[in-house]
Coordinates of C-alpha atoms and ligand atoms in Angstrom, one line a residue:
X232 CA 0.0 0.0 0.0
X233 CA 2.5 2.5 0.9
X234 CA 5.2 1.2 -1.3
X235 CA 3.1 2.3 -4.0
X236 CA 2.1 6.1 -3.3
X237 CA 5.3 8.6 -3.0
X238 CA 7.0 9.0 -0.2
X239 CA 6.3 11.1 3.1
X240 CA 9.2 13.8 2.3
X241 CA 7.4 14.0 -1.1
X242 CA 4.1 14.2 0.2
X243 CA 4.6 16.7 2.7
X244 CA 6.7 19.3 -0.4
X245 CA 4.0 18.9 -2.4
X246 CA 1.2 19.6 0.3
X247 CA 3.7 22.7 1.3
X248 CA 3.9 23.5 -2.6
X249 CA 0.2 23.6 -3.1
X250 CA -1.3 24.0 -0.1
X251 CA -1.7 27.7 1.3
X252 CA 0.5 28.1 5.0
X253 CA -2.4 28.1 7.1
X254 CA -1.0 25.2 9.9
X255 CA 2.0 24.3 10.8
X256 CA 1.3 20.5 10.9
X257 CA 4.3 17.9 12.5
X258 CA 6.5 16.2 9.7
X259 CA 4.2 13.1 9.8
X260 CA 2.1 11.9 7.3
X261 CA -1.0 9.8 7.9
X262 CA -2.8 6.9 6.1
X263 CA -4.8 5.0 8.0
X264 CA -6.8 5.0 11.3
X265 CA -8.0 2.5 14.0
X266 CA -9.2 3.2 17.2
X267 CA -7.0 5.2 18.9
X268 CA -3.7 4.5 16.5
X269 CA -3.1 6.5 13.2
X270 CA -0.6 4.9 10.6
X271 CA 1.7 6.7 8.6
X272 CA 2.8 6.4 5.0
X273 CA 5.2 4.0 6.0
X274 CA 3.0 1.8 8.2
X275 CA 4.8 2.9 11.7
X276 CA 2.0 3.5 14.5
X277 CA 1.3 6.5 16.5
X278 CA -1.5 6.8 19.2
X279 CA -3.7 10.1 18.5
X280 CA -3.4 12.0 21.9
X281 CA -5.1 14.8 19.6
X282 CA -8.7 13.1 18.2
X283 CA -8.3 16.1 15.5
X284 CA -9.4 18.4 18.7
X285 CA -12.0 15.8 19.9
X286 CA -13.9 15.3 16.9
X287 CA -12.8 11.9 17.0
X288 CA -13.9 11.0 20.2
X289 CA -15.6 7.8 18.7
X290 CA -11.9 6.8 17.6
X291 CA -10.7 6.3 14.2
X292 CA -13.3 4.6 11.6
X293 CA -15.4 3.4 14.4
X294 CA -17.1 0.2 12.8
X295 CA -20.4 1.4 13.8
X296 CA -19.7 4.7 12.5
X297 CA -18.5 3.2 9.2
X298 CA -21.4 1.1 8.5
X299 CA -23.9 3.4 9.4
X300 CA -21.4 6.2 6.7
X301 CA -21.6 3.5 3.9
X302 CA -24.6 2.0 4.5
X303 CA -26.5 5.9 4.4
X304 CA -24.8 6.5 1.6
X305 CA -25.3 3.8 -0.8
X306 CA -29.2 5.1 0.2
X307 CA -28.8 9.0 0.8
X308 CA -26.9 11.7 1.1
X309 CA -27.8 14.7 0.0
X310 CA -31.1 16.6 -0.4
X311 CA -30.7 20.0 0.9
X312 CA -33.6 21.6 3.1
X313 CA -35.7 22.2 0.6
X314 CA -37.2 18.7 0.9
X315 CA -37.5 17.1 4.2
X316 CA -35.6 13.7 4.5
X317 CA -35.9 10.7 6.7
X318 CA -33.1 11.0 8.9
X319 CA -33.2 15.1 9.7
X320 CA -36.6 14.8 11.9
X321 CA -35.2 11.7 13.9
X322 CA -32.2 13.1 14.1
X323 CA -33.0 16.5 15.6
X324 CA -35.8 15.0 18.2
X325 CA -33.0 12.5 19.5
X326 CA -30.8 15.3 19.6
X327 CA -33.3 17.2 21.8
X328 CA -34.1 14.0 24.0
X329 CA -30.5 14.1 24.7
X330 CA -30.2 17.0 25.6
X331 CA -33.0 18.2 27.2
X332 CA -34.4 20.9 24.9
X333 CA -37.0 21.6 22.2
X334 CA -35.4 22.7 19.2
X335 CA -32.6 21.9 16.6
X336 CA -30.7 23.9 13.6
X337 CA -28.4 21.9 12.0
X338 CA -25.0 23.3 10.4
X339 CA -21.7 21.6 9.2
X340 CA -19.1 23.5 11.2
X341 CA -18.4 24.5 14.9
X342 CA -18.2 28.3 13.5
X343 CA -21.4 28.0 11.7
X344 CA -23.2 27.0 14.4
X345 CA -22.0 30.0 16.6
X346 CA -23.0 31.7 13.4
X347 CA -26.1 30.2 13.8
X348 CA -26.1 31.1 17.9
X349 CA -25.2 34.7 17.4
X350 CA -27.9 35.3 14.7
X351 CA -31.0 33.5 16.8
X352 CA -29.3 35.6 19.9
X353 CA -29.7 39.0 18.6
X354 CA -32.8 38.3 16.8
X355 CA -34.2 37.4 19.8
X356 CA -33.0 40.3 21.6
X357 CA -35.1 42.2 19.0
X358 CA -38.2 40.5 19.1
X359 CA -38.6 39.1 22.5
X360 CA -36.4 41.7 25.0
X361 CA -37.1 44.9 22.6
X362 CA -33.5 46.3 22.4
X363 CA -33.4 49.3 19.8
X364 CA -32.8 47.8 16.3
X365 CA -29.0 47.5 15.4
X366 CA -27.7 47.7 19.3
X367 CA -27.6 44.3 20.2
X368 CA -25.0 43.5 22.3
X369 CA -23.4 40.1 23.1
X370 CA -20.6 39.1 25.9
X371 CA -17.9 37.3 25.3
X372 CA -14.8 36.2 27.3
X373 CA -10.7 36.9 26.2
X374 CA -8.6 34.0 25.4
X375 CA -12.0 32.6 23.5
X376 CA -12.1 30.0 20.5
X377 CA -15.3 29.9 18.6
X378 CA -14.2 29.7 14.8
X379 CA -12.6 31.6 12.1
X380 CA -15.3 33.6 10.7
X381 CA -15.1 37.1 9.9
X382 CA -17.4 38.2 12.6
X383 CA -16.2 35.6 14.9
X384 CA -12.4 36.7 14.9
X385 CA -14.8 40.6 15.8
X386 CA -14.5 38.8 19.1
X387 CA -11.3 37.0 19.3
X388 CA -8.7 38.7 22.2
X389 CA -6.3 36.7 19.8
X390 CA -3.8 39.2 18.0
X391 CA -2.6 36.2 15.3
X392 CA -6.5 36.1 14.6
X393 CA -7.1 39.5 14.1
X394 CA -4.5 41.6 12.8
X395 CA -4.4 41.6 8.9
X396 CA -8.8 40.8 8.7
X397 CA -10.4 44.4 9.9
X398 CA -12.9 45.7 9.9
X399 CA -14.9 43.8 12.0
X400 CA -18.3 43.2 13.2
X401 CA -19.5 45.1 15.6
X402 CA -21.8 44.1 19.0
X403 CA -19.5 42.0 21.0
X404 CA -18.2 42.7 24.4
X405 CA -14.8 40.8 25.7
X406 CA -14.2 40.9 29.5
X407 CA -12.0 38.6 31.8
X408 CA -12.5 34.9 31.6
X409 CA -13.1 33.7 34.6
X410 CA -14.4 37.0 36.4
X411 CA -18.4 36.8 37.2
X412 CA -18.2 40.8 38.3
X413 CA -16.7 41.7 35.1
X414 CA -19.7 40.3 33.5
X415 CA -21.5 42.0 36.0
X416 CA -20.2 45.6 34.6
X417 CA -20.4 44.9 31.5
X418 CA -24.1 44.2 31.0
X419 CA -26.7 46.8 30.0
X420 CA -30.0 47.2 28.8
X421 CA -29.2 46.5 25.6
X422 CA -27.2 43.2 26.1
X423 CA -28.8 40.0 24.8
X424 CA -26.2 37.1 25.0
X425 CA -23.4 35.9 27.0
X426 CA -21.0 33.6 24.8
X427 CA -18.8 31.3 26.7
X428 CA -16.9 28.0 26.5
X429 CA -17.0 25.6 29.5
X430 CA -13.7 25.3 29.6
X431 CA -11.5 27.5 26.9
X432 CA -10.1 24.5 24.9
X433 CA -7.8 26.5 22.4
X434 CA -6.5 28.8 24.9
X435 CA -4.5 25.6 26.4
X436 CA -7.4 23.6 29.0
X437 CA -8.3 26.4 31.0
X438 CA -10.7 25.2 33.5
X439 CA -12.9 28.6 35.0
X440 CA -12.9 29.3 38.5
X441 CA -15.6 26.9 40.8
X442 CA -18.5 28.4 40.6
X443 CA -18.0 30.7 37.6
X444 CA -20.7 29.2 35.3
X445 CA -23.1 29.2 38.0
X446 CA -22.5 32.8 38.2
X447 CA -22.8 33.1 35.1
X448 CA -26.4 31.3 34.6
X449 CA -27.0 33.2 37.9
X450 CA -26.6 36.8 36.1
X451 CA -28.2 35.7 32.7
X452 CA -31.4 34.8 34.6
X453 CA -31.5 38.0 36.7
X454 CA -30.8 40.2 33.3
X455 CA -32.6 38.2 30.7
X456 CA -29.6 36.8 28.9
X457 CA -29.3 34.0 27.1
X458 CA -26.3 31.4 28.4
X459 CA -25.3 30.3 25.2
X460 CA -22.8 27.6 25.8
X461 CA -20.1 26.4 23.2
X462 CA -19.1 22.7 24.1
X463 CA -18.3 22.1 20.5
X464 CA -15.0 20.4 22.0
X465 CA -15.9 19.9 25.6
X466 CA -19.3 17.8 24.6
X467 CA -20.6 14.8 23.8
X468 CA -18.7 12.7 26.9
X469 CA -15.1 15.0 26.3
X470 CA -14.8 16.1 29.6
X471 CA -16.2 13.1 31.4
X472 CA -20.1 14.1 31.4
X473 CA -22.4 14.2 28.5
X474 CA -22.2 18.0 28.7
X475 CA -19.2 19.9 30.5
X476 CA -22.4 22.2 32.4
X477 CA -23.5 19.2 34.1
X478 CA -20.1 19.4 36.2
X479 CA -22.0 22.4 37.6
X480 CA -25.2 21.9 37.9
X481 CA -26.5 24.3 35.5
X482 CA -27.9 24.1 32.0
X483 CA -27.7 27.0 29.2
X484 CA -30.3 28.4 27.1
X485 CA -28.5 28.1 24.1
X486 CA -26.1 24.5 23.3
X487 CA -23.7 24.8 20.7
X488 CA -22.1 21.5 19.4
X489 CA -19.9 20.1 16.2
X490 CA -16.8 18.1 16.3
X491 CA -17.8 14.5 18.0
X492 CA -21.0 15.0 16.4
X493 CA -20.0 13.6 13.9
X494 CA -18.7 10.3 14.9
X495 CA -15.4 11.4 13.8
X496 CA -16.2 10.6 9.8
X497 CA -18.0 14.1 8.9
X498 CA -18.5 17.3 9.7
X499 CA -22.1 18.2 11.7
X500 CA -22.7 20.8 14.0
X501 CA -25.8 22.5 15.6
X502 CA -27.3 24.9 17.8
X503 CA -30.0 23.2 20.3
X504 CA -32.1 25.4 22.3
X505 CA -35.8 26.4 23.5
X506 CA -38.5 27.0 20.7
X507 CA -38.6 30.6 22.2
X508 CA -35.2 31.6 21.0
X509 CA -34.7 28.9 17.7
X510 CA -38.6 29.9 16.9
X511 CA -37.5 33.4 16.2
X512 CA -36.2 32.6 12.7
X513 CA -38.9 32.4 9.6
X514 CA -38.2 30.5 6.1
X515 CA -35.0 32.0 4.7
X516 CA -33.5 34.2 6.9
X517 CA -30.8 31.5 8.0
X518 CA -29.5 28.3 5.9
X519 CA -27.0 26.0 4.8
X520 CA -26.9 24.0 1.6
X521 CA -25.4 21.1 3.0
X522 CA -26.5 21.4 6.8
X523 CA -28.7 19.2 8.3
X524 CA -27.8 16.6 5.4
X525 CA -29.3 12.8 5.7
X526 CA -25.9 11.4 5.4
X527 CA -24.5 13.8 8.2
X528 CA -27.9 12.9 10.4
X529 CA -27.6 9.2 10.1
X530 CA -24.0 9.5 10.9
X531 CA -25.1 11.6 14.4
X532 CA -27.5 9.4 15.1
X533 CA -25.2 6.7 15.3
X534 CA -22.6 8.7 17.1
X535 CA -25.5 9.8 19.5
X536 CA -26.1 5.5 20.3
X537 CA -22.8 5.0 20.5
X538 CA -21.8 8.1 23.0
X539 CA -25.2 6.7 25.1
X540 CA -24.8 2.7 24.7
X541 CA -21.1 2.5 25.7
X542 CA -21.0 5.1 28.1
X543 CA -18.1 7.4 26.9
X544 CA -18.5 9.8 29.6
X545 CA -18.1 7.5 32.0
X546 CA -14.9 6.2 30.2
X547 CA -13.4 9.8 29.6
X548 CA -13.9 10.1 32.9
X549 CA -12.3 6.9 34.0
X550 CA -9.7 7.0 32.2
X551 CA -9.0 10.7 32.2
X552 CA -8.4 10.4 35.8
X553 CA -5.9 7.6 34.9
X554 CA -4.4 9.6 32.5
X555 CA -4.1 12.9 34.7
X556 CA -2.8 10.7 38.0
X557 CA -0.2 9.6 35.6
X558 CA 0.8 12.9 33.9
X559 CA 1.2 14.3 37.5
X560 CA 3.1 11.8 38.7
X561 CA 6.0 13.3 35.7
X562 CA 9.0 15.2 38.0
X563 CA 9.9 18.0 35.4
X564 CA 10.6 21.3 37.2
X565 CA 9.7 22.7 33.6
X566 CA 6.3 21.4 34.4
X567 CA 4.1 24.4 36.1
X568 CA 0.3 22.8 36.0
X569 CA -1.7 19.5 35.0
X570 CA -5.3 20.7 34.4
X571 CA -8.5 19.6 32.7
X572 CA -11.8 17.5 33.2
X573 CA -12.0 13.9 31.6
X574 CA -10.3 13.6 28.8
X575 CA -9.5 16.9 28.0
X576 CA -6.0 17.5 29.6
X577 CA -3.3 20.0 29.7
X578 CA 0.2 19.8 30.8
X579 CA 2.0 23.2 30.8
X580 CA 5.5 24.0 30.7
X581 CA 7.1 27.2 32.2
X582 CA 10.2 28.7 30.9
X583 CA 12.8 26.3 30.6
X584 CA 15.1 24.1 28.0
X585 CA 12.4 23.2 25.8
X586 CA 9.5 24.7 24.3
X587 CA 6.2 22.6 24.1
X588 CA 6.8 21.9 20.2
X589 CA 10.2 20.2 21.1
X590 CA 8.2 18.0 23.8
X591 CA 5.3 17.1 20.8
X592 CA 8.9 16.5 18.9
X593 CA 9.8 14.1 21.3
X594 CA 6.2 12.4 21.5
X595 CA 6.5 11.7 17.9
X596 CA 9.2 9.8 18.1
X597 CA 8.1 8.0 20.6
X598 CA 4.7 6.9 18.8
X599 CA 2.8 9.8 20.0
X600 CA 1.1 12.3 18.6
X601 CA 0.2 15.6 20.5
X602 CA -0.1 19.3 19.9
X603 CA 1.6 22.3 21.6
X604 CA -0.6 25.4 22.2
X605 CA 0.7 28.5 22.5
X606 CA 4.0 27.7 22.5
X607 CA 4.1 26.7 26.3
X608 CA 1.2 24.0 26.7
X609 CA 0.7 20.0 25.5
X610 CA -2.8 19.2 25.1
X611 CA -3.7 15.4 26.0
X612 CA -7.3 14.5 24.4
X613 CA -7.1 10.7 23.1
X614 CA -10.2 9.1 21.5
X615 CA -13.0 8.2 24.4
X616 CA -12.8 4.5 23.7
X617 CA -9.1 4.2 24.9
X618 CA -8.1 1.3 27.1
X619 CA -6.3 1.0 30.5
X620 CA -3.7 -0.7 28.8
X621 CA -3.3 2.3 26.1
X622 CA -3.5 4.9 28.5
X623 CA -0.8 2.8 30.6
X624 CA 1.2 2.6 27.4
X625 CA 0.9 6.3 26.7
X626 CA 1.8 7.3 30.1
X627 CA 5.6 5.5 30.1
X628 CA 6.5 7.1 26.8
X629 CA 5.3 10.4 28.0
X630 CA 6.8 10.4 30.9
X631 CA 10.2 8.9 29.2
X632 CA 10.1 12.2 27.2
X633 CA 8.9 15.0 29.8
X634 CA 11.4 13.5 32.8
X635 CA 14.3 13.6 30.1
Ligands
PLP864 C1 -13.2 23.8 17.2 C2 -14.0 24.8 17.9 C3 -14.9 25.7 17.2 C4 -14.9 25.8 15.7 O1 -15.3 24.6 15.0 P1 -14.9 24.4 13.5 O2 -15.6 23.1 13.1 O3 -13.4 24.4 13.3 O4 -15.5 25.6 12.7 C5 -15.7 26.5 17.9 N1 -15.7 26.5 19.3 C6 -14.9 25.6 20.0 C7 -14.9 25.6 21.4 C8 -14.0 24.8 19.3 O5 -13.2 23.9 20.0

């Protein structure tokens, strides 16, 4: 199989050659998946500690997942929304006995469904809380992640995803993650939204203060805001709950999810909320060609069973505890915190002899694959359905390579 294709060194010039510099990927090439291993050109094995930022939480080419892919798609895969199909009314009603809530809009991409959020938030704040037309205001918290979108880098505290793509859309608020009294300030009369991650993924694992989302849901009830919650990477059993709000007790008004949705073979996302803020929008005013798809249903659907029927949570939780005993267990005086819920974990370096790219470096060549963030932090997020015996594995090679 590989003997036939060109090489990695080829592969990766070409992919430089034609391919515009928008990541910085490590020099390995993959051609194959299974469970939690990936397989390079050359056939040597690497377990994923990455799950392509948990949207492979089902593992690589889950069998269910594949024959539910295959078997949709020798039926159905396309129709747009013009036509109802068979698998986009299931699909949305299981979606909303899962989660507790009475309506569905189905996208392809995390951003488009904060798209999605953002546009049912302020139209909402229109029609159902009266704020002047064109004030709308929506609150959202620095070191964010929610996409790449022209109006969603309007609320990025990110300099790298800002700089060269003004002007921006107005109607966002950034204040202090973490800080319940800055949200305090900075509501008024004409805020409708607050727009927050669980726990900021992107900005390296970071877990909010105890407490902080209840303070949160507390404000957003006493000021008629809507908690719209983006668990695009911290849902769907991630962070050792279904949801990452069940760790405290709350639930928002507005759910955003993508990512694991999809089973880990395509690309679904959606926004799940009440009928009072999802009703808002009539025929036309919001769409996507592809969204809500039957292929990309049956494929959630599947996902959904799977997530339920082998527990996941309870696994990521398991086994992230596991996992995080064993990553603080590493002596590295480079090593200044081990943080995260489930299996969503962070280990972060302080200054020292090596930056967090040499450590992914030294992963690699040890059969593991993990990402640096921001220069300083390792992010460990395997595939849900990883063994004792793999995490085990994964924890001698690491800790070969940190206590080095
Ligand atoms: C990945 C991610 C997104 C964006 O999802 P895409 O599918 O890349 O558009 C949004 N929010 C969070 C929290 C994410 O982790």
């Amino acid at each position: 199989m590989a003997a036939h294709g060109p090489d990695a060194k080829t592969l990766m010039e070409i992919a430089d050659a034609y391919g515009s510099n928008n990541y910085r990927p490590l020099p390995v090439v993959i051609a194959r998946g299974e469970g939690v291993f990936l397989y390079d050109v050359d056939d040597r094995r690497y377990m994923d500690m990455l799950s392509a930022y948990s949207a492979v939480s089902h593992g690589h080419s889950h069998p269910r997942m594949v024959r539910a892919l295959s078997e949709q798609a020798a039926r159905l895969c396309v129709t747009s929304r013009a036509f109802h199909s068979d698998q986009i009314g299931p699909f949305m009603k299981e979606l909303c006995e899962l989660t507790g809530m009475e309506k569905v809009l189905p996208m392809n991409t995390g951003a488009e469904a904060v798209e999605t959020a953002v546009k049912a938030a302020r139209k909402w704040g229109y029609v159902k809380k009266n704020i002047p037309a064109g004030q709308a205001e929506i609150i959202a918290f620095e070191g964010n992640f929610h996409g790449r979108t022209t109006t969603i880098v309007s609320f990025s505290s990110e300099e790298l995803y800002k700089k060269y793509f003004a002007p921006f859309t107005p109607g966002f608020k950034i204040i202090p993650y973490g800080d319940a009294g800055a949200l305090r300030d900075a509501v008024t009369d004409n805020t409708c939204a607050v727009l927050v991650e669980a726990i900021q993924g992107e900005a390296g694992v970071r877990v909010p203060p105890d407490g902080f989302l209840r303070d949160v849901r507390r404000l957003c009830d006493e000021r008629n805001l809507l908690l719209m919650l983006d668990e695009i990477q911290t849902g769907l059993g991630r962070t050792g709950k279904m949801f990452c709000y069940e760790h405290d007790g709350i639930r928002p008004d507005v759910l955003i999810l993508g990512k694991a949705l999809g089973g880990g073979v395509l690309p679904i996302s959606a926004a799940v909320s009440s009928a009072e803020v999802l009703g808002v929008f009539v025929p036309g005013e919001h769409g996507s060609t592809f969204g809500g798809n039957p292929l990309a249903c049956a494929c959630a659907r599947e996902a959904l069973r799977i997530l339920v029927e082998d527990d996941l949570p309870g696994r990521a939780a398991r086994l992230g505890g596991r996992l995080r005993s064993g990553l603080e267990a590493i002596k590295n005086d480079q090593i200044i915190d081990v943080r995260g819920k489930g299996l969503l974990l962070a280990v972060e370096f302080g200054p020292g002899e090596r930056t967090a790219r040499q450590y992914c470096e030294g992963l690699m060549a040890e059969g593991i694959l993990a990402k640096e963030t921001h220069g300083t932090t390792v992010r460990f997020a395997p595939p849900l359905v990883i063994t004792e015996e793999q995490v085990d594995w994964a924890l001698e090679r690491i800790t070969k390579v940190f206590a080095s």
